[in-house]
Amino acid sequence: MTAAARPAGLTEPVEPVGRGWTASLSLANGAIWVGWYGPIQLLLALQAAELAPAGTSKESVLAWVTGLGAAVSLVANPLFGALSDRTTSRFGRRTPWILAGVLGGAAALALLAGARTVPVMALGWCLVQLTLNAAFAAVTAAVPDRVPRDQRGAVGGRLGAAQILGVVVGTGLATLAGGVTAGYLACAAFTVLATAPYLLLHKDPVLAAADRPAFTWRSFLAGFWIGPRRHPDLAWAWLTRFLINLGNALALLYLLYYLRDVLHRSDPDGGVLILTAVNGVTLLGTVVVGGIWSDRAGRRQPFVLWSGVIMAVATALLAGWQTWTGALCAAALLGVGFGVFTAVDFALMTQVLPAAAHRGKDLGVINIANSLPQVAAPALAAPIVSHLGGYRVLYLAAAGIGLLGALLVRRIRSVP
């Protein structure tokens, strides 16, 4: 089949997308992050403190629950990405999975709202990760399906802005809803309602059954391994994303406990909301600008490198300047760095994908670099905080890991 004869979504797009499409996809993306980060930033920590059995620390409960959920996301994201690649619904490849994912996510958040034991809490969070990753895999794959390469930095920036707004809105809903149960239900409702404009207003390219590759279990399962020797740039890009996200996850995981136990804030819940808002303001100030600047410069690597350096400096501040002022400065710098990184690294990733026919699966594998740190971070952070030097050592380790990731972006050859 010639490139001209291939269906939309299986070739490199050339027509720029409009503001309406970008805005509604960004809103859907932000809705998914509300469903994730209302719990991650506050609700899971509060629930862990309430439900931890006698003799078990709240940190251990939180680590186990978030680790199990992240393990589910490791499988869910590439799996649903691969399934969406093969979907021949008349509503398109991606739309059915976005709809099913957000409805399932809302139901799982409602289950969490009623959890009264740690096992039910863990089950609810695993289901949240399973369902919202189905939606997220489809949202992510819609970008290389529809957006030309020289527009992806700008679109990635707007998706990144929606992501941090989702974190802020999720944290705000969790804080202001009036309790853990109400917080989960508020996040569930927002996730569904904010996804509706994209689902109702925009059509997804349809894959004809004749254009779907023949299926065998062997080829399907083998497709999840993308050999680093065959695709070295993708491997280095994946490792860069993984290490920078791991450093960021280590910095954020115990933020509530850091404010309560190290800085002795009288209102640690409110402190988390303030730091999240500060981080969000600076991130919003750089995420769209960074993406557009990268598009115009025609380069990705320098933006990823220096954003990672800034994030490492910010994380080191939490180790060396353990005051409320230091935390505010660190939150602001983290926002600056993560804003640029979010927009430009996403654009870079879409440019090292091996083939258009399985973008959803490949992006799902790439997104493991987002979710695997959520598994690794609790496993690393809990023993560091409890036995290996406390929060100062934790944040120094996070800074070093993030800096290494930033430096490795220089190994990529196909994208300047």
Short mmCIF file of C-alpha atoms in Angstrom, two decimals, residues 64-362:
data_model
loop_
_atom_site.label_atom_id
_atom_site.label_comp_id
_atom_site.label_asym_id
_atom_site.label_seq_id
_atom_site.Cartn_x
_atom_site.Cartn_y
_atom_site.Cartn_z
CA TRP A 64 2.46 -0.72 48.93
CA VAL A 65 -0.75 0.74 47.54
CA THR A 66 0.93 3.17 45.13
CA GLY A 67 3.47 0.54 44.13
CA LEU A 68 0.78 -2.01 43.28
CA GLY A 69 -1.14 0.57 41.29
CA ALA A 70 1.95 1.58 39.38
CA ALA A 71 2.68 -2.08 38.62
CA VAL A 72 -0.79 -2.34 37.05
CA SER A 73 -0.11 0.75 34.95
CA LEU A 74 3.09 -0.82 33.61
CA VAL A 75 0.97 -3.46 31.89
CA ALA A 76 -2.16 -1.42 31.21
CA ASN A 77 -0.69 1.44 29.20
CA PRO A 78 1.09 -0.54 26.47
CA LEU A 79 -1.67 -3.19 26.43
CA PHE A 80 -4.48 -0.71 25.81
CA GLY A 81 -2.29 1.23 23.40
CA ALA A 82 -1.83 -1.95 21.36
CA LEU A 83 -5.55 -2.74 21.51
CA SER A 84 -6.42 0.76 20.32
CA ASP A 85 -4.01 0.34 17.38
CA ARG A 86 -6.12 -2.61 16.25
CA THR A 87 -9.59 -1.18 16.99
CA THR A 88 -11.87 -0.92 13.95
CA SER A 89 -14.88 0.73 15.61
CA ARG A 90 -16.89 3.18 13.53
CA PHE A 91 -16.02 5.72 16.22
CA GLY A 92 -12.32 5.36 15.49
CA ARG A 93 -9.32 3.66 17.08
CA ARG A 94 -8.82 5.87 20.12
CA THR A 95 -12.24 7.27 21.10
CA PRO A 96 -13.81 4.02 22.41
CA TRP A 97 -10.91 3.51 24.80
CA ILE A 98 -11.04 7.08 26.07
CA LEU A 99 -14.75 6.69 26.83
CA ALA A 100 -14.42 3.28 28.49
CA GLY A 101 -11.36 4.38 30.42
CA VAL A 102 -12.84 7.49 32.01
CA LEU A 103 -16.13 5.77 32.90
CA GLY A 104 -14.23 2.88 34.45
CA GLY A 105 -11.93 5.30 36.24
CA ALA A 106 -14.86 7.15 37.76
CA ALA A 107 -16.32 3.86 39.02
CA ALA A 108 -12.97 2.87 40.52
CA LEU A 109 -12.64 6.23 42.29
CA ALA A 110 -16.10 5.67 43.75
CA LEU A 111 -14.90 2.30 45.03
CA LEU A 112 -11.94 4.03 46.68
CA ALA A 113 -14.32 6.51 48.28
CA GLY A 114 -16.00 3.67 50.12
CA ALA A 115 -12.84 1.72 51.02
CA ARG A 116 -12.61 0.90 54.72
CA THR A 117 -9.72 -1.56 54.63
CA VAL A 118 -6.25 -1.51 53.08
CA PRO A 119 -7.01 -4.41 50.65
CA VAL A 120 -10.07 -2.60 49.27
CA MET A 121 -8.05 0.61 49.04
CA ALA A 122 -5.35 -1.24 47.09
CA LEU A 123 -7.95 -2.85 44.79
CA GLY A 124 -9.59 0.50 44.10
CA TRP A 125 -6.31 2.18 43.25
CA CYS A 126 -5.26 -0.67 40.97
CA LEU A 127 -8.56 -0.34 39.10
CA VAL A 128 -8.06 3.43 38.80
CA GLN A 129 -4.66 2.81 37.23
CA LEU A 130 -6.02 0.12 34.92
CA THR A 131 -8.90 2.16 33.54
CA LEU A 132 -7.36 5.62 33.37
CA ASN A 133 -4.30 4.19 31.64
CA ALA A 134 -6.61 2.86 28.93
CA ALA A 135 -7.86 6.41 28.37
CA PHE A 136 -4.39 7.94 28.66
CA ALA A 137 -2.86 5.54 26.13
CA ALA A 138 -5.52 6.54 23.60
CA VAL A 139 -5.19 10.29 24.28
CA THR A 140 -1.42 10.12 23.87
CA ALA A 141 -1.61 8.17 20.61
CA ALA A 142 -4.03 10.72 19.13
CA VAL A 143 -1.18 13.25 18.90
CA PRO A 144 1.12 11.46 16.42
CA ASP A 145 -2.03 10.26 14.61
CA ARG A 146 -3.17 13.82 13.93
CA VAL A 147 -0.40 16.38 14.62
CA PRO A 148 2.47 17.20 12.21
CA ARG A 149 5.98 16.94 13.67
CA ASP A 150 6.66 20.66 13.54
CA GLN A 151 3.53 21.33 15.64
CA ARG A 152 4.08 18.70 18.30
CA GLY A 153 6.09 20.86 20.67
CA ALA A 154 3.25 23.38 20.84
CA VAL A 155 0.59 20.69 21.21
CA GLY A 156 2.74 18.86 23.74
CA GLY A 157 3.05 22.11 25.67
CA ARG A 158 -0.71 22.53 25.84
CA LEU A 159 -1.14 18.93 26.91
CA GLY A 160 1.49 19.56 29.56
CA ALA A 161 -0.32 22.67 30.74
CA ALA A 162 -3.52 20.64 31.01
CA GLN A 163 -1.60 17.98 32.91
CA ILE A 164 -0.39 20.36 35.61
CA LEU A 165 -3.79 22.04 35.78
CA GLY A 166 -5.17 18.55 36.32
CA VAL A 167 -2.73 18.07 39.19
CA VAL A 168 -3.73 21.42 40.71
CA VAL A 169 -7.46 20.84 40.20
CA GLY A 170 -7.19 17.31 41.57
CA THR A 171 -5.32 18.53 44.63
CA GLY A 172 -7.80 21.37 45.08
CA LEU A 173 -10.80 19.06 44.83
CA ALA A 174 -9.18 16.65 47.29
CA THR A 175 -8.48 19.49 49.74
CA LEU A 176 -11.70 21.44 49.47
CA ALA A 177 -14.31 18.72 48.92
CA GLY A 178 -14.74 18.09 52.64
CA GLY A 179 -13.12 14.74 53.35
CA VAL A 180 -11.57 11.71 51.71
CA THR A 181 -14.84 10.26 50.43
CA ALA A 182 -16.07 13.53 48.97
CA GLY A 183 -12.64 14.16 47.45
CA TYR A 184 -12.67 10.90 45.51
CA LEU A 185 -16.22 11.49 44.25
CA ALA A 186 -15.40 15.05 43.16
CA CYS A 187 -12.39 13.81 41.18
CA ALA A 188 -14.54 11.09 39.58
CA ALA A 189 -17.20 13.56 38.45
CA PHE A 190 -14.66 16.00 37.01
CA THR A 191 -12.87 13.24 35.10
CA VAL A 192 -16.04 12.26 33.25
CA LEU A 193 -17.39 15.75 32.57
CA ALA A 194 -14.13 17.25 31.31
CA THR A 195 -13.61 14.44 28.81
CA ALA A 196 -17.03 14.90 27.21
CA PRO A 197 -16.15 17.78 24.80
CA TYR A 198 -13.48 15.77 22.99
CA LEU A 199 -15.68 12.68 22.76
CA LEU A 200 -18.72 14.58 21.51
CA LEU A 201 -17.16 17.17 19.19
CA HIS A 202 -14.30 15.45 17.36
CA LYS A 203 -14.16 12.42 15.09
CA ASP A 204 -11.33 9.95 15.30
CA PRO A 205 -9.84 8.40 12.11
CA VAL A 206 -11.38 4.99 11.46
CA LEU A 207 -9.26 1.92 10.75
CA ALA A 208 -10.90 -0.42 8.23
CA ALA A 209 -10.88 -4.10 9.12
CA ALA A 210 -8.94 -4.79 5.92
CA ASP A 211 -6.12 -2.50 7.08
CA ARG A 212 -5.72 -4.20 10.45
CA PRO A 213 -2.69 -6.53 10.57
CA ALA A 214 -3.29 -10.24 10.95
CA PHE A 215 -3.30 -11.31 14.59
CA THR A 216 -1.24 -14.00 16.26
CA TRP A 217 -0.50 -14.17 19.97
CA ARG A 218 3.20 -14.61 19.26
CA SER A 219 3.51 -11.47 17.15
CA PHE A 220 1.22 -9.50 19.48
CA LEU A 221 3.29 -10.30 22.57
CA ALA A 222 6.61 -9.97 20.77
CA GLY A 223 5.63 -6.48 19.64
CA PHE A 224 5.94 -5.16 23.20
CA TRP A 225 9.70 -5.64 23.08
CA ILE A 226 11.39 -2.83 21.17
CA GLY A 227 15.01 -3.87 20.89
CA PRO A 228 17.48 -1.16 21.98
CA ARG A 229 20.06 -2.31 19.44
CA ARG A 230 17.58 -1.96 16.59
CA HIS A 231 16.14 1.31 17.90
CA PRO A 232 18.91 2.91 20.02
CA ASP A 233 17.48 6.43 19.94
CA LEU A 234 14.18 5.19 21.32
CA ALA A 235 16.07 3.33 24.06
CA TRP A 236 18.07 6.41 25.10
CA ALA A 237 14.96 8.59 24.98
CA TRP A 238 13.12 6.05 27.16
CA LEU A 239 15.96 5.95 29.70
CA THR A 240 16.13 9.75 29.83
CA ARG A 241 12.40 9.97 30.55
CA PHE A 242 12.53 7.17 33.12
CA LEU A 243 15.37 8.66 35.18
CA ILE A 244 14.00 12.21 35.17
CA ASN A 245 10.56 10.94 36.16
CA LEU A 246 12.07 8.74 38.86
CA GLY A 247 13.84 11.75 40.36
CA ASN A 248 10.59 13.70 40.27
CA ALA A 249 8.59 10.82 41.79
CA LEU A 250 11.08 10.51 44.66
CA ALA A 251 10.76 14.24 45.30
CA LEU A 252 6.95 14.19 45.43
CA LEU A 253 6.08 10.85 47.02
CA TYR A 254 6.40 11.84 50.68
CA LEU A 255 5.77 15.56 50.31
CA LEU A 256 2.89 15.54 52.82
CA TYR A 257 5.01 13.70 55.37
CA TYR A 258 8.01 15.97 54.68
CA LEU A 259 5.95 19.02 55.54
CA ARG A 260 4.47 17.35 58.61
CA ASP A 261 7.51 15.56 60.04
CA VAL A 262 10.52 17.63 58.89
CA LEU A 263 9.21 21.18 58.47
CA HIS A 264 6.56 20.69 61.20
CA ARG A 265 3.89 22.60 59.32
CA SER A 266 0.71 22.98 61.36
CA ASP A 267 -1.39 22.48 58.20
CA PRO A 268 0.54 20.04 55.95
CA ASP A 269 -2.53 19.41 53.76
CA GLY A 270 -2.77 23.11 52.99
CA GLY A 271 0.99 23.22 52.51
CA VAL A 272 0.78 20.57 49.80
CA LEU A 273 -1.90 22.61 48.04
CA ILE A 274 0.21 25.80 48.22
CA LEU A 275 3.33 24.07 46.89
CA THR A 276 1.31 22.43 44.13
CA ALA A 277 -0.13 25.81 43.15
CA VAL A 278 3.32 27.47 43.11
CA ASN A 279 4.66 24.60 41.04
CA GLY A 280 1.67 24.87 38.71
CA VAL A 281 2.10 28.59 38.14
CA THR A 282 5.75 28.30 37.12
CA LEU A 283 5.08 25.19 35.07
CA LEU A 284 2.29 26.91 33.18
CA GLY A 285 4.66 29.79 32.54
CA THR A 286 7.12 27.52 30.73
CA VAL A 287 5.32 24.49 29.34
CA VAL A 288 3.63 26.11 26.32
CA VAL A 289 6.47 28.59 25.70
CA GLY A 290 9.05 25.80 25.88
CA GLY A 291 7.15 23.66 23.38
CA ILE A 292 6.67 26.50 20.89
CA TRP A 293 10.30 27.62 21.28
CA SER A 294 11.47 24.08 20.59
CA ASP A 295 9.31 23.88 17.44
CA ARG A 296 10.73 27.13 16.14
CA ALA A 297 14.31 26.20 16.98
CA GLY A 298 13.85 22.78 15.36
CA ARG A 299 15.70 21.21 18.31
CA ARG A 300 14.67 19.07 21.28
CA GLN A 301 17.82 17.91 23.07
CA PRO A 302 19.02 21.20 24.65
CA PHE A 303 15.57 21.83 26.11
CA VAL A 304 15.38 18.37 27.68
CA LEU A 305 18.95 18.62 29.01
CA TRP A 306 18.63 21.97 30.74
CA SER A 307 15.15 21.32 32.06
CA GLY A 308 16.51 18.19 33.73
CA VAL A 309 19.39 20.16 35.24
CA ILE A 310 16.98 22.74 36.68
CA MET A 311 14.83 19.98 38.20
CA ALA A 312 17.90 18.38 39.80
CA VAL A 313 18.89 21.71 41.37
CA ALA A 314 15.36 22.17 42.69
CA THR A 315 15.29 18.71 44.26
CA ALA A 316 18.69 19.30 45.88
CA LEU A 317 17.20 22.42 47.52
CA LEU A 318 14.80 20.20 49.47
CA ALA A 319 17.82 18.42 50.91
CA GLY A 320 19.98 21.46 51.64
CA TRP A 321 17.45 24.14 52.56
CA GLN A 322 14.89 22.46 54.79
CA THR A 323 12.63 25.42 55.47
CA TRP A 324 9.24 26.50 54.19
CA THR A 325 10.96 29.15 52.05
CA GLY A 326 13.26 26.50 50.62
CA ALA A 327 10.28 24.30 49.79
CA LEU A 328 8.57 27.20 48.00
CA CYS A 329 11.71 27.92 45.94
CA ALA A 330 12.11 24.23 45.10
CA ALA A 331 8.47 23.99 43.99
CA ALA A 332 8.89 27.01 41.73
CA LEU A 333 12.08 25.67 40.12
CA LEU A 334 10.60 22.22 39.68
CA GLY A 335 7.74 23.83 37.80
CA VAL A 336 10.09 25.69 35.47
CA GLY A 337 12.08 22.57 34.68
CA PHE A 338 9.21 20.12 34.45
CA GLY A 339 7.21 22.49 32.26
CA VAL A 340 9.82 22.56 29.53
CA PHE A 341 10.60 18.87 29.95
CA THR A 342 6.94 17.83 29.68
CA ALA A 343 6.36 19.63 26.38
CA VAL A 344 9.64 18.97 24.61
CA ASP A 345 10.30 15.41 25.76
CA PHE A 346 6.85 14.39 24.52
CA ALA A 347 7.60 15.88 21.10
CA LEU A 348 10.98 14.14 21.07
CA MET A 349 9.38 10.79 21.89
CA THR A 350 6.91 11.02 19.01
CA GLN A 351 9.85 11.56 16.65
CA VAL A 352 11.64 8.34 17.58
CA LEU A 353 8.62 6.02 17.16
CA PRO A 354 9.44 3.05 14.90
CA ALA A 355 6.20 2.87 12.82
CA ALA A 356 2.84 4.61 12.43
CA ALA A 357 0.77 1.40 12.48
CA HIS A 358 1.51 0.71 16.15
CA ARG A 359 1.94 4.16 17.65
CA GLY A 360 -0.41 3.40 20.51
CA LYS A 361 1.56 0.33 21.55
CA ASP A 362 4.93 2.05 21.17
#
